[in-house]
Tab-separated table of C-alpha atoms in Angstrom:
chain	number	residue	atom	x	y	z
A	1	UNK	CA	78.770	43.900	121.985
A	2	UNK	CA	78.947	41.664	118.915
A	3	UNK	CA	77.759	43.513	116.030
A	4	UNK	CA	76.803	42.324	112.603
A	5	UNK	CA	76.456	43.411	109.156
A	6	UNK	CA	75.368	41.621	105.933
A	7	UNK	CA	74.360	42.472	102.554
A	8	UNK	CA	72.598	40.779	100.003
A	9	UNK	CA	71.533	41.369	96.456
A	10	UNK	CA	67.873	39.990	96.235
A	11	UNK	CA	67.489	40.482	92.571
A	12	UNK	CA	63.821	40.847	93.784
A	13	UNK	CA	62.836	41.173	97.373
A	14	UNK	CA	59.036	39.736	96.613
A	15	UNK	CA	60.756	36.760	94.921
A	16	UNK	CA	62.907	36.481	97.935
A	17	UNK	CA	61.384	37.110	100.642
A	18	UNK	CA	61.217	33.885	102.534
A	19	UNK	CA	65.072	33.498	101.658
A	20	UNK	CA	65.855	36.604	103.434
A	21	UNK	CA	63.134	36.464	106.647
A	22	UNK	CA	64.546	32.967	106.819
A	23	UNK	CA	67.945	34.590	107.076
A	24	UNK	CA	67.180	37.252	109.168
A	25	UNK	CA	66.297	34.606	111.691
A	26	UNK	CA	69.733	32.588	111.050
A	27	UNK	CA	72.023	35.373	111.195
A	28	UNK	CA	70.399	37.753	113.545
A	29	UNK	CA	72.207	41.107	111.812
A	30	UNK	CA	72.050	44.042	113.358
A	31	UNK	CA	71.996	45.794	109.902
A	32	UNK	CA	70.988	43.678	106.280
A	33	UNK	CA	72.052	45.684	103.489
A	34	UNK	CA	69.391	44.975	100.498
A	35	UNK	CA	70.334	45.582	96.793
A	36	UNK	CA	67.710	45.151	93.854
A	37	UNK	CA	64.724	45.394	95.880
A	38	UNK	CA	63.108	45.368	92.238
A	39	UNK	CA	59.731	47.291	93.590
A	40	UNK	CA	58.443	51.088	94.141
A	41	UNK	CA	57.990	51.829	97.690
A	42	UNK	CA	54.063	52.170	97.555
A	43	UNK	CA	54.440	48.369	96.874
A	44	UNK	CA	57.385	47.453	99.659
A	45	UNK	CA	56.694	44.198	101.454
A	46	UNK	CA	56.682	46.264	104.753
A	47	UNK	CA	54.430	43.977	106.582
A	48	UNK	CA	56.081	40.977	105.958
A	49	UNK	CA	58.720	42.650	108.711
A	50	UNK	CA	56.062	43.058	111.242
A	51	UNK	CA	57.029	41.498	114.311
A	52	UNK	CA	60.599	40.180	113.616
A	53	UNK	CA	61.829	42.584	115.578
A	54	UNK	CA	63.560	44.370	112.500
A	55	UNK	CA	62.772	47.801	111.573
A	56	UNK	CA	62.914	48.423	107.133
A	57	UNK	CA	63.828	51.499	104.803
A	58	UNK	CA	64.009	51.455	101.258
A	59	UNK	CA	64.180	53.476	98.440
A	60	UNK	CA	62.835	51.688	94.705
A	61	UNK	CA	61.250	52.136	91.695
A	62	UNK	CA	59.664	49.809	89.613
A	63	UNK	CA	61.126	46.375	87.938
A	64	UNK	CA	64.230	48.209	88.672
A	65	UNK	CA	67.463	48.685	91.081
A	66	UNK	CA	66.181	49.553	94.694
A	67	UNK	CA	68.052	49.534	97.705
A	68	UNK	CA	66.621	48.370	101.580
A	69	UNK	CA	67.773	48.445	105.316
A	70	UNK	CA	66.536	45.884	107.265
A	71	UNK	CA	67.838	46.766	110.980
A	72	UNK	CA	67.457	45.588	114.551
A	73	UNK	CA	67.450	49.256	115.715
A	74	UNK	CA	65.842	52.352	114.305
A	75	UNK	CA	67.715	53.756	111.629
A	76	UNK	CA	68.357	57.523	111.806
A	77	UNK	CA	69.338	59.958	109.561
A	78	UNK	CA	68.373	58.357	106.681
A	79	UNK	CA	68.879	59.777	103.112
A	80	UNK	CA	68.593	58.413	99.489
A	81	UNK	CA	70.405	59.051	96.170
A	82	UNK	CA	73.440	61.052	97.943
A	83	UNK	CA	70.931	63.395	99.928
A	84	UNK	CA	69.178	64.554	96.499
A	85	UNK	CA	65.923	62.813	97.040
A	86	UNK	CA	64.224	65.057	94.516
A	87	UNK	CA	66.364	64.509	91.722
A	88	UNK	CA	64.613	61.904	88.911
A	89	UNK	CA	66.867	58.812	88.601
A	90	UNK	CA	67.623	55.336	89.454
A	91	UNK	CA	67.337	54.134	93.002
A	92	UNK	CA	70.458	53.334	93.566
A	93	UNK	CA	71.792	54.554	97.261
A	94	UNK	CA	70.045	54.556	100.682
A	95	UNK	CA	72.439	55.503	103.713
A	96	UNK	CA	71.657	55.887	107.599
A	97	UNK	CA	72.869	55.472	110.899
A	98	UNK	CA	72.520	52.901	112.870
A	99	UNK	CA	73.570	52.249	116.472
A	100	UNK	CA	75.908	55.485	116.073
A	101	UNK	CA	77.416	53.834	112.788
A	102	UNK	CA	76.993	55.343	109.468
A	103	UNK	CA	75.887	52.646	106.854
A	104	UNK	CA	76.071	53.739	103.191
A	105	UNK	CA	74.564	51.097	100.597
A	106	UNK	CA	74.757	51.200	97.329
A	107	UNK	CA	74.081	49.209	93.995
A	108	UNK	CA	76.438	49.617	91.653
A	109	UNK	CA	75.430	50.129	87.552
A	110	UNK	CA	76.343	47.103	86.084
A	111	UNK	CA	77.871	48.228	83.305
A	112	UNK	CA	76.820	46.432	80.422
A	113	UNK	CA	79.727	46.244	78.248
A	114	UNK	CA	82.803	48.427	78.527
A	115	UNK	CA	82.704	50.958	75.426
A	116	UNK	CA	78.506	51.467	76.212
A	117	UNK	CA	77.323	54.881	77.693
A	118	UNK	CA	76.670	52.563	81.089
A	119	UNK	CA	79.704	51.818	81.470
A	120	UNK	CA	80.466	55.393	81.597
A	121	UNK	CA	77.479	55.764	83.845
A	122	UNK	CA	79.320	53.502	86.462
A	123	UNK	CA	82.197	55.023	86.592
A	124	UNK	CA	80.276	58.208	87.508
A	125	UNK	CA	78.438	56.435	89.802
A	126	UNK	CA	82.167	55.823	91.146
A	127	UNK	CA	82.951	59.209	91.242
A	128	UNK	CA	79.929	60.281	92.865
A	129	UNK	CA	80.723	57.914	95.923
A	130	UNK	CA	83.765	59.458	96.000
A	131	UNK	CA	83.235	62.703	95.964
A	132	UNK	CA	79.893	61.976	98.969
A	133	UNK	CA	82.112	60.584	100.945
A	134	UNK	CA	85.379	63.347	100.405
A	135	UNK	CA	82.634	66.116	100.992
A	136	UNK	CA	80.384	64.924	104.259
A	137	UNK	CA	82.289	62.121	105.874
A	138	UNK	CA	85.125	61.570	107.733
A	139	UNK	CA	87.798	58.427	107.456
A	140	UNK	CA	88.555	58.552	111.422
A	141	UNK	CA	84.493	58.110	111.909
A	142	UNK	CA	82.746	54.460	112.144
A	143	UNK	CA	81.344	54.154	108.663
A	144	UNK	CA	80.869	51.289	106.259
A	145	UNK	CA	80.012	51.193	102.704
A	146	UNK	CA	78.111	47.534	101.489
A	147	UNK	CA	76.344	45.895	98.556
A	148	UNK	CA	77.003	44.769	95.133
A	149	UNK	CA	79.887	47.169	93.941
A	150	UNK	CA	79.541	45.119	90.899
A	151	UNK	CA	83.637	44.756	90.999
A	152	UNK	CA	86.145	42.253	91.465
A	153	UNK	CA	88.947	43.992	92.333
A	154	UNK	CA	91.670	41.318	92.205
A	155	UNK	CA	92.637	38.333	89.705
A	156	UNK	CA	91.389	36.234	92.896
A	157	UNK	CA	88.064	37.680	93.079
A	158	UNK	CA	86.901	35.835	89.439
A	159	UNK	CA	86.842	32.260	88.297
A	160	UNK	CA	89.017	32.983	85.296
A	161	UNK	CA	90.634	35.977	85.628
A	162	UNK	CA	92.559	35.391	82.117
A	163	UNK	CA	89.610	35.004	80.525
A	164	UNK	CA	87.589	38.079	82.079
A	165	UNK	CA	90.417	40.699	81.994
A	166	UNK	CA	88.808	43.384	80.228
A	167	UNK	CA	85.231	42.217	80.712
A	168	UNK	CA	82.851	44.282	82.728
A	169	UNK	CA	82.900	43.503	86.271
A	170	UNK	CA	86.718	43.128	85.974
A	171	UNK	CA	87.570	45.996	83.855
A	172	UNK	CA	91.105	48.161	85.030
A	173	UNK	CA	89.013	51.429	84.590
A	174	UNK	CA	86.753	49.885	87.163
A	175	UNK	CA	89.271	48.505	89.459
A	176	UNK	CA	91.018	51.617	89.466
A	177	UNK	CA	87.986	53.705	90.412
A	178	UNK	CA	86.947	51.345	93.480
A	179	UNK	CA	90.595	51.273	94.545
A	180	UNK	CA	90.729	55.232	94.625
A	181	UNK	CA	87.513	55.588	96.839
A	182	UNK	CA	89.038	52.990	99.368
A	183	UNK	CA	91.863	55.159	99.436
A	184	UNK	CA	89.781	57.498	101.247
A	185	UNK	CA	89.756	55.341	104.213
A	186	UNK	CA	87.796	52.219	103.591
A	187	UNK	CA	89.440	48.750	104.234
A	188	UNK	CA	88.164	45.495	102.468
A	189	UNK	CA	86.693	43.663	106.024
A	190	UNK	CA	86.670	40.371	103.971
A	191	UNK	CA	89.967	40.429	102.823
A	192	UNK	CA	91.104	41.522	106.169
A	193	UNK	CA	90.108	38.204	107.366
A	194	UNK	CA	90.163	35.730	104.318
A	195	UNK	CA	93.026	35.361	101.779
A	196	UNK	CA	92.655	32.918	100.107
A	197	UNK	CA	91.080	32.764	96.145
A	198	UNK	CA	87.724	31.209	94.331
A	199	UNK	CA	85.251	32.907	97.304
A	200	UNK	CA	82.997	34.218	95.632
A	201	UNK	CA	79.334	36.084	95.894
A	202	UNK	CA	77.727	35.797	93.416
A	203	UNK	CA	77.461	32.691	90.416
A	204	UNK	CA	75.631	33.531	86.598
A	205	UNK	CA	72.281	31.869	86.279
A	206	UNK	CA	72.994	31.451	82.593
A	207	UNK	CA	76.335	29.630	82.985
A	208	UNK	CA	75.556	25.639	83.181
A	209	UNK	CA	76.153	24.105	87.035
A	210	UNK	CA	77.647	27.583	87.794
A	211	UNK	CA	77.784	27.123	91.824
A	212	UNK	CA	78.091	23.686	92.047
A	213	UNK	CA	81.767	23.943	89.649
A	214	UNK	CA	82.284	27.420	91.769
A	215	UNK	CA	82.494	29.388	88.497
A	216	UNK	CA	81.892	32.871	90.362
A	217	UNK	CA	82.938	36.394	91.170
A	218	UNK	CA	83.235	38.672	94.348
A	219	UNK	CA	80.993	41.460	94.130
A	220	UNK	CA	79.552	42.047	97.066
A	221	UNK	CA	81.461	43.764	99.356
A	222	UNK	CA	81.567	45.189	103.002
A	223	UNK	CA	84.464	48.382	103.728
A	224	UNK	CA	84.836	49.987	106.780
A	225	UNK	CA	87.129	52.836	107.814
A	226	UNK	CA	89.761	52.162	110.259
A	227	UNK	CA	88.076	52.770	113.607
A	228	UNK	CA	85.786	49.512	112.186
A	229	UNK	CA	88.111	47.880	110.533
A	230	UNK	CA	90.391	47.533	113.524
A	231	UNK	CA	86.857	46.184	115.371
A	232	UNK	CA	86.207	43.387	113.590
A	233	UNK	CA	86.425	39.985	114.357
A	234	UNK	CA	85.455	38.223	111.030
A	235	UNK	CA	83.837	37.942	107.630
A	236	UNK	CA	82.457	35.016	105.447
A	237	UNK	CA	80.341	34.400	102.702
A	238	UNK	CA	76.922	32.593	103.152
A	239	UNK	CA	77.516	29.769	100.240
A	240	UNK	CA	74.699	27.540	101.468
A	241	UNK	CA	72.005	30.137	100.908
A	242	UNK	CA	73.140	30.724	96.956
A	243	UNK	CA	71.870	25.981	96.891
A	244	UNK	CA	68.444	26.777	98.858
A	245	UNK	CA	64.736	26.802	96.979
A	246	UNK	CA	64.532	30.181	94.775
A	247	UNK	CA	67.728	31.286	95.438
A	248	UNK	CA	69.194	34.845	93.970
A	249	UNK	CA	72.342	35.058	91.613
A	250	UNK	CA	73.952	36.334	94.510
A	251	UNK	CA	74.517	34.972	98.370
A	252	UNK	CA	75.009	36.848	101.679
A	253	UNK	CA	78.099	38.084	102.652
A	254	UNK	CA	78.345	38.581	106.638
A	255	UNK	CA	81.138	40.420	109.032
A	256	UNK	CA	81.432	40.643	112.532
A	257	UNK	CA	82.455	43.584	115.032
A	258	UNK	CA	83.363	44.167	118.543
A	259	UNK	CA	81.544	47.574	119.317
């Protein structure tokens, strides 16, 4: 069967709600990856997923980060912030299975500015992906990792990769540390399919006619491991969603699988 997986970062799912019920609809995914749900989960939108035939978990805290599923089967197994759901702290993973397929989302720390105590905080974060995935998962098993990984990881992932060398978002430090947890087994499903440059995810609010002079950066991301990676059939990025009423700072990026 076809089989699809997006991911999105809402940068509020109250704010964008209508965006992404009217893309539920569009796309028909079997799993939506949700990043910056913004909201605690006493205060969820759960109802608004009432009869669309999707099933929702989250994990959020208030004004703040927050991850969501949003799937067309019932998600098992699900866990939040690496299986430590008692720990205090940001709300940051959710992972589950879904339709035997292990789906790990995450949202990155942005970073803030490269010699900050965030930016050490997301390389951590790195780290701790790597070392959940090294420690309960296993490369020769269906999994896939999505959301904003708040990385480009090459020149051809940023608008001016001169310019932002260094920068957060497109630091080596950071590169380095998304490279070593693909080594693991995860395989850039995008990339597998498109090569060429300036596709991008995700275009700065604050930077004048951003979108419309394509002045982004690929952050969003969907890896699989191999037994994935060798079943799909394509990827692309949802650019017309990033022009519509109210849109986010970032678009919807989609792949395709043959399970």
């Amino acid at each position: 069967m076809n089989w699809r997986v997006a991911t999105f970062n809402a940068n509020s799912i109250r704010s964008r709600l209508d965006l992404i019920l009217g893309r539920l609809e569009k796309h028909r995914p079997n799993v939506l990856c949700v990043q910056e749900t913004k909201v605690r989960d006493s205060e969820f939108p759960r109802e608004a997923f009432a009869g669309t035939g999707f099933e929702v978990v989250f994990h959020g805290q208030k004004s703040y980060n927050g991850v969501a599923l949003i799937t067309r089967s019932r998600p098992e197994d699900v866990i939040v912030s690496f299986g430590d759901e008692g720990a205090e702290g940001e709300a940051r993973m959710i992972m589950a299975t879904v339709d035997g397929v292990k789906i790990l989302n995450t949202y990155v720390p942005q970073g803030r500015d490269p010699d900050s105590e965030h930016f050490e905080a997301k390389i951590a974060f790195f780290h701790r992906i790597k070392e959940f995935l090294s420690e309960n998962h296993d490369p020769a098993a269906p999994l896939i990792w999505a959301g904003d990984l708040n990385v480009a990881p090459e020149p051809e992932d940023v608008y001016d990769p001169k310019r932002m060398e260094g920068h957060v978002c497109f630091h080596p430090r950071e590169r380095e540390a998304l490279a070593e947890i693909k080594e693991w087994g995860l395989i850039d499903v995008f990339r597998l399919h498109n090569k060429e440059a300036k596709q991008y995810t995700f275009w700065d609010y604050r930077l004048p006619k951003a979108l419309e002079r394509n002045l982004g950066w690929r952050l969003d991301h969907i890896l699989a491991t191999r037994p994935l990676a060798d079943a799909s059939r394509g990827a692309w990025i949802d650019f017309e969603a990033r022009a519509l009423p109210k849109p986010s700072d970032h678009t919807f990026l989609v792949a395709d699988f043959e399970l």
